[in-house]
Amino acid sequence: MFEVRKSIRRFRDDPAWTYRKTAPRDYRATFDDRGYPFSLGTDGFGMRDLLQGSFQGREVSMFRLLAWERSGKASVAWNYSVVVLPLPRALPATALTSRRLVVTRQVEKIPALNRVTGRGRDLPNLGTHLVHYCADDPDFAALISTHAMERLMHQAKLGWRIEGNRMIGWTDGRKTYEDLLSLAETLTAIIDGFPERVWHWPQQQESGNDPKGGVGKHRAPIREGLIRRAADPSRWPVRQRPRSQPEQEDG
């Protein structure tokens, strides 16, 4: 906790960054609160220590998320650390979550994407045991899936999802801004590692050139033109919308 506070002081006093103790309501409203990590606050959430600036040529926002969960007669705030990076264009709603995060507080019981709008299908046979996949477009999820990306996510204990034209990365616990910049670097490597076809998605396939390769196989090099098809299991039930929770000051 002491290291986190020292980190806040360092960046708060740096003119290259903009710091806010509490995120403005209009900024909060830009996020879909029924997707990770916001949906983990089943009794509401708060956004604190918002820091915004530029990192490796990209705009970056970093903040602490307090995910409120009712426990008996009281609410408990679980801490998550979040990094938001822009994308060159809007992409299909997709969420990838490290299994190291999934086992924490049984995260898998809460949908990674907003189910009210019908978006998001659990893809248990895609990739490896290291990462949990959920996507609006299984073919898109299959296109971006690689062993290298999964290893990066596993090592960083990282979850991320695509919401329109931005990527929201998160991990559990309250991290320093230095740790969050390291997380941003990992997210940047993942974005830069997307195949070129991502930035032209969707793309009509040539006649007679159907995707090949079994479900759960990582994509072959793009020059081979092989795309996997993912399973289409039943959707998770819609969760009741979380109640708003008043902000509380740090102790």
CSV table of C-alpha atoms in Angstrom, one decimal:
chain,number,residue,atom,x,y,z
A,1,MET,CA,0.0,0.0,0.0
A,2,PHE,CA,2.9,2.4,0.8
A,3,GLU,CA,4.5,1.8,-2.6
A,4,VAL,CA,1.2,2.5,-4.3
A,5,ARG,CA,0.8,5.8,-2.5
A,6,LYS,CA,4.4,6.8,-3.4
A,7,SER,CA,3.7,5.9,-7.0
A,8,ILE,CA,0.6,8.1,-7.0
A,9,ARG,CA,2.6,11.1,-5.6
A,10,ARG,CA,5.3,10.7,-8.3
A,11,PHE,CA,2.8,10.6,-11.2
A,12,ARG,CA,0.4,13.2,-9.7
A,13,ASP,CA,3.3,15.8,-9.6
A,14,ASP,CA,4.4,15.0,-13.2
A,15,PRO,CA,3.0,17.6,-15.7
A,16,ALA,CA,3.0,15.0,-18.4
A,17,TRP,CA,0.1,13.2,-16.7
A,18,THR,CA,-3.4,14.2,-15.6
A,19,TYR,CA,-4.5,12.8,-12.2
A,20,ARG,CA,-7.9,12.7,-10.7
A,21,LYS,CA,-8.7,11.1,-7.3
A,22,THR,CA,-12.1,10.0,-8.5
A,23,ALA,CA,-13.0,9.4,-12.1
A,24,PRO,CA,-15.7,11.9,-13.5
A,25,ARG,CA,-19.2,10.5,-14.0
A,26,ASP,CA,-19.0,11.2,-17.8
A,27,TYR,CA,-15.9,9.1,-18.0
A,28,ARG,CA,-17.5,6.3,-16.0
A,29,ALA,CA,-20.5,6.4,-18.3
A,30,THR,CA,-18.4,5.5,-21.4
A,31,PHE,CA,-17.9,2.0,-20.2
A,32,ASP,CA,-20.2,-1.0,-20.4
A,33,ASP,CA,-20.5,-1.9,-16.8
A,34,ARG,CA,-21.8,-5.5,-17.6
A,35,GLY,CA,-18.4,-6.5,-19.0
A,36,TYR,CA,-15.2,-7.4,-17.1
A,37,PRO,CA,-13.8,-6.1,-14.9
A,38,PHE,CA,-16.8,-3.7,-14.0
A,39,SER,CA,-19.3,-6.6,-13.8
A,40,LEU,CA,-17.2,-8.1,-11.0
A,41,GLY,CA,-18.8,-5.5,-8.8
A,42,THR,CA,-22.1,-7.3,-8.2
A,43,ASP,CA,-23.1,-4.5,-5.8
A,44,GLY,CA,-21.7,-1.6,-7.8
A,45,PHE,CA,-18.2,-0.3,-8.5
A,46,GLY,CA,-16.0,2.8,-8.0
A,47,MET,CA,-13.1,4.2,-10.1
A,48,ARG,CA,-10.3,5.9,-8.2
A,49,ASP,CA,-6.9,7.3,-8.9
A,50,LEU,CA,-7.5,7.9,-12.6
A,51,LEU,CA,-4.2,8.8,-14.4
A,52,GLN,CA,-4.2,9.7,-18.1
A,53,GLY,CA,-1.4,10.5,-20.5
A,54,SER,CA,0.7,9.1,-23.4
A,55,PHE,CA,2.6,5.8,-23.4
A,56,GLN,CA,4.6,4.5,-26.4
A,57,GLY,CA,2.7,6.8,-28.7
A,58,ARG,CA,-0.8,5.7,-27.5
A,59,GLU,CA,-3.2,7.5,-25.1
A,60,VAL,CA,-3.5,5.5,-21.9
A,61,SER,CA,-5.8,5.6,-18.9
A,62,MET,CA,-5.0,3.8,-15.7
A,63,PHE,CA,-7.1,3.5,-12.6
A,64,ARG,CA,-8.1,1.4,-9.6
A,65,LEU,CA,-11.5,-0.3,-9.7
A,66,LEU,CA,-13.3,-1.0,-6.4
A,67,ALA,CA,-15.7,-3.9,-7.2
A,68,TRP,CA,-18.3,-4.0,-4.4
A,69,GLU,CA,-19.8,-7.3,-3.4
A,70,ARG,CA,-22.4,-7.8,-0.7
A,71,SER,CA,-21.3,-10.1,2.1
A,72,GLY,CA,-23.9,-10.6,4.8
A,73,LYS,CA,-25.0,-7.2,6.0
A,74,ALA,CA,-22.1,-5.3,4.6
A,75,SER,CA,-20.4,-4.7,1.2
A,76,VAL,CA,-16.8,-5.6,0.6
A,77,ALA,CA,-14.7,-3.8,-2.0
A,78,TRP,CA,-12.4,-5.9,-4.1
A,79,ASN,CA,-9.5,-4.1,-5.8
A,80,TYR,CA,-8.6,-4.4,-9.4
A,81,SER,CA,-6.1,-2.4,-11.5
A,82,VAL,CA,-7.2,-1.3,-15.0
A,83,VAL,CA,-5.4,-0.1,-18.1
A,84,VAL,CA,-7.3,1.3,-21.1
A,85,LEU,CA,-5.7,1.7,-24.6
A,86,PRO,CA,-7.2,2.9,-27.8
A,87,LEU,CA,-7.5,0.7,-30.9
A,88,PRO,CA,-7.2,1.9,-34.5
A,89,ARG,CA,-10.8,0.9,-35.2
A,90,ALA,CA,-13.8,-0.8,-33.5
A,91,LEU,CA,-13.6,-4.6,-33.4
A,92,PRO,CA,-16.0,-7.4,-32.3
A,93,ALA,CA,-16.7,-7.7,-28.6
A,94,THR,CA,-14.1,-10.1,-27.3
A,95,ALA,CA,-12.9,-11.0,-23.8
A,96,LEU,CA,-9.8,-13.1,-22.9
A,97,THR,CA,-9.2,-13.9,-19.2
A,98,SER,CA,-6.1,-15.5,-17.7
A,99,ARG,CA,-7.1,-18.7,-15.8
A,100,ARG,CA,-5.0,-17.3,-12.9
A,101,LEU,CA,-7.7,-14.6,-12.7
A,102,VAL,CA,-10.7,-16.9,-13.4
A,103,VAL,CA,-10.0,-19.0,-10.3
A,104,THR,CA,-10.0,-15.9,-8.1
A,105,ARG,CA,-13.4,-15.6,-6.3
A,106,GLN,CA,-14.8,-17.9,-9.0
A,107,VAL,CA,-14.8,-15.2,-11.6
A,108,GLU,CA,-16.1,-17.6,-14.2
A,109,LYS,CA,-19.6,-17.4,-12.7
A,110,ILE,CA,-19.9,-13.8,-13.8
A,111,PRO,CA,-20.2,-13.2,-17.6
A,112,ALA,CA,-17.2,-11.5,-19.2
A,113,LEU,CA,-19.3,-9.7,-21.8
A,114,ASN,CA,-22.7,-8.1,-21.7
A,115,ARG,CA,-25.4,-10.8,-22.1
A,116,VAL,CA,-28.4,-8.5,-22.2
A,117,THR,CA,-27.6,-7.5,-25.7
A,118,GLY,CA,-27.0,-11.1,-26.7
A,119,ARG,CA,-23.3,-10.5,-27.2
A,120,GLY,CA,-20.7,-13.1,-26.2
A,121,ARG,CA,-20.4,-16.8,-26.3
A,122,ASP,CA,-18.2,-18.9,-24.0
A,123,LEU,CA,-15.6,-20.7,-26.1
A,124,PRO,CA,-14.2,-23.5,-23.9
A,125,ASN,CA,-12.6,-25.4,-26.7
A,126,LEU,CA,-10.6,-22.5,-28.1
A,127,GLY,CA,-6.9,-22.0,-27.2
A,128,THR,CA,-5.4,-23.8,-24.2
A,129,HIS,CA,-6.1,-24.1,-20.5
A,130,LEU,CA,-4.2,-20.9,-19.9
A,131,VAL,CA,-6.9,-18.5,-21.1
A,132,HIS,CA,-10.7,-18.4,-21.0
A,133,TYR,CA,-12.3,-17.0,-24.3
A,134,CYS,CA,-15.6,-15.3,-24.7
A,135,ALA,CA,-16.6,-13.6,-28.0
A,136,ASP,CA,-19.3,-12.1,-30.1
A,137,ASP,CA,-17.6,-13.5,-33.2
A,138,PRO,CA,-15.9,-16.9,-32.6
A,139,ASP,CA,-14.1,-16.7,-35.9
A,140,PHE,CA,-12.5,-13.4,-34.8
A,141,ALA,CA,-11.5,-14.8,-31.5
A,142,ALA,CA,-9.9,-17.7,-33.3
A,143,LEU,CA,-8.0,-15.4,-35.6
A,144,ILE,CA,-6.3,-13.5,-32.8
A,145,SER,CA,-5.6,-16.5,-30.6
A,146,THR,CA,-1.9,-17.6,-30.4
A,147,HIS,CA,0.2,-19.5,-27.9
A,148,ALA,CA,2.5,-16.5,-27.5
A,149,MET,CA,-0.4,-14.2,-26.5
A,150,GLU,CA,-1.7,-16.8,-24.0
A,151,ARG,CA,1.7,-17.1,-22.4
A,152,LEU,CA,2.0,-13.3,-22.1
A,153,MET,CA,-1.4,-13.2,-20.4
A,154,HIS,CA,-0.6,-16.1,-18.1
A,155,GLN,CA,2.7,-14.6,-16.9
A,156,ALA,CA,1.2,-11.1,-16.4
A,157,LYS,CA,-2.0,-12.5,-14.7
A,158,LEU,CA,-3.9,-10.4,-17.2
A,159,GLY,CA,-7.4,-10.2,-18.5
A,160,TRP,CA,-8.6,-7.9,-21.3
A,161,ARG,CA,-11.6,-7.3,-23.5
A,162,ILE,CA,-12.4,-5.3,-26.6
A,163,GLU,CA,-15.1,-2.7,-26.2
A,164,GLY,CA,-15.6,-0.9,-29.5
A,165,ASN,CA,-12.4,0.9,-30.4
A,166,ARG,CA,-10.5,0.3,-27.1
A,167,MET,CA,-8.9,-2.5,-25.1
A,168,ILE,CA,-9.6,-2.7,-21.4
A,169,GLY,CA,-6.9,-4.7,-19.6
A,170,TRP,CA,-7.1,-5.6,-15.9
A,171,THR,CA,-5.6,-7.6,-13.1
A,172,ASP,CA,-6.4,-8.2,-9.5
A,173,GLY,CA,-5.0,-6.2,-6.6
A,174,ARG,CA,-4.0,-2.6,-6.2
A,175,LYS,CA,-0.9,-2.0,-8.3
A,176,THR,CA,1.6,0.9,-8.7
A,177,TYR,CA,1.4,3.0,-11.8
A,178,GLU,CA,4.8,1.5,-12.8
A,179,ASP,CA,3.2,-1.9,-12.7
A,180,LEU,CA,0.3,-0.7,-14.7
A,181,LEU,CA,2.7,0.7,-17.4
A,182,SER,CA,4.2,-2.7,-17.6
A,183,LEU,CA,0.7,-4.1,-18.1
A,184,ALA,CA,0.1,-1.5,-20.8
A,185,GLU,CA,3.3,-2.6,-22.5
A,186,THR,CA,2.0,-6.2,-22.5
A,187,LEU,CA,-1.3,-5.0,-24.0
A,188,THR,CA,0.6,-3.0,-26.6
A,189,ALA,CA,2.5,-6.1,-27.6
A,190,ILE,CA,-0.8,-8.1,-27.9
A,191,ILE,CA,-2.3,-5.4,-30.1
A,192,ASP,CA,0.8,-5.1,-32.3
A,193,GLY,CA,0.8,-8.9,-32.6
A,194,PHE,CA,-2.7,-9.0,-34.1
A,195,PRO,CA,-2.6,-10.2,-37.8
A,196,GLU,CA,-3.2,-7.7,-40.5
A,197,ARG,CA,-6.6,-9.2,-41.2
A,198,VAL,CA,-7.9,-7.9,-37.9
A,199,TRP,CA,-7.9,-4.3,-39.1
A,200,HIS,CA,-10.0,-5.2,-42.1
A,201,TRP,CA,-12.5,-7.5,-40.3
A,202,PRO,CA,-15.0,-8.7,-41.4
A,203,GLN,CA,-13.7,-10.0,-44.7
A,204,GLN,CA,-15.6,-12.2,-47.2
A,205,GLN,CA,-13.9,-15.5,-47.8
A,206,GLU,CA,-13.1,-16.6,-51.3
A,207,SER,CA,-15.5,-19.1,-52.8
A,208,GLY,CA,-14.5,-22.7,-52.0
A,209,ASN,CA,-12.0,-21.6,-49.4
A,210,ASP,CA,-13.7,-22.6,-46.1
A,211,PRO,CA,-11.8,-22.3,-42.8
A,212,LYS,CA,-10.0,-25.5,-41.8
A,213,GLY,CA,-8.4,-26.8,-38.6
A,214,GLY,CA,-10.1,-28.2,-35.6
A,215,VAL,CA,-11.6,-26.2,-32.7
A,216,GLY,CA,-9.0,-25.2,-30.2
A,217,LYS,CA,-6.1,-25.4,-32.6
A,218,HIS,CA,-4.0,-22.2,-32.6
A,219,ARG,CA,-4.0,-20.4,-35.9
A,220,ALA,CA,-1.4,-21.3,-38.5
A,221,PRO,CA,0.6,-18.5,-40.1
A,222,ILE,CA,-1.6,-16.1,-41.9
A,223,ARG,CA,0.0,-16.9,-45.3
A,224,GLU,CA,-1.5,-20.3,-45.1
A,225,GLY,CA,-5.0,-18.8,-44.7
A,226,LEU,CA,-6.2,-21.2,-42.0
A,227,ILE,CA,-8.8,-20.0,-39.5
A,228,ARG,CA,-10.3,-22.1,-36.8
A,229,ARG,CA,-14.0,-22.4,-36.0
A,230,ALA,CA,-15.0,-22.3,-32.4
A,231,ALA,CA,-17.7,-24.0,-30.5
A,232,ASP,CA,-21.1,-22.3,-30.0
A,233,PRO,CA,-22.3,-23.4,-26.5
A,234,SER,CA,-25.4,-22.1,-24.7
A,235,ARG,CA,-25.2,-18.6,-23.3
A,236,TRP,CA,-24.8,-17.8,-19.7
A,237,PRO,CA,-28.0,-16.5,-18.0
A,238,VAL,CA,-28.5,-12.8,-17.7
A,239,ARG,CA,-27.3,-11.4,-14.4
A,240,GLN,CA,-29.3,-8.9,-12.5
A,241,ARG,CA,-27.9,-5.4,-13.0
A,242,PRO,CA,-25.6,-4.3,-10.1
A,243,ARG,CA,-26.9,-1.7,-7.7
A,244,SER,CA,-24.9,1.5,-7.5
A,245,GLN,CA,-22.6,1.8,-4.5
A,246,PRO,CA,-21.5,5.1,-2.9
A,247,GLU,CA,-17.9,6.0,-3.1
A,248,GLN,CA,-15.8,5.6,0.1
A,249,GLU,CA,-12.6,7.2,1.0
A,250,ASP,CA,-9.4,5.2,1.4
A,251,GLY,CA,-8.5,4.3,5.0
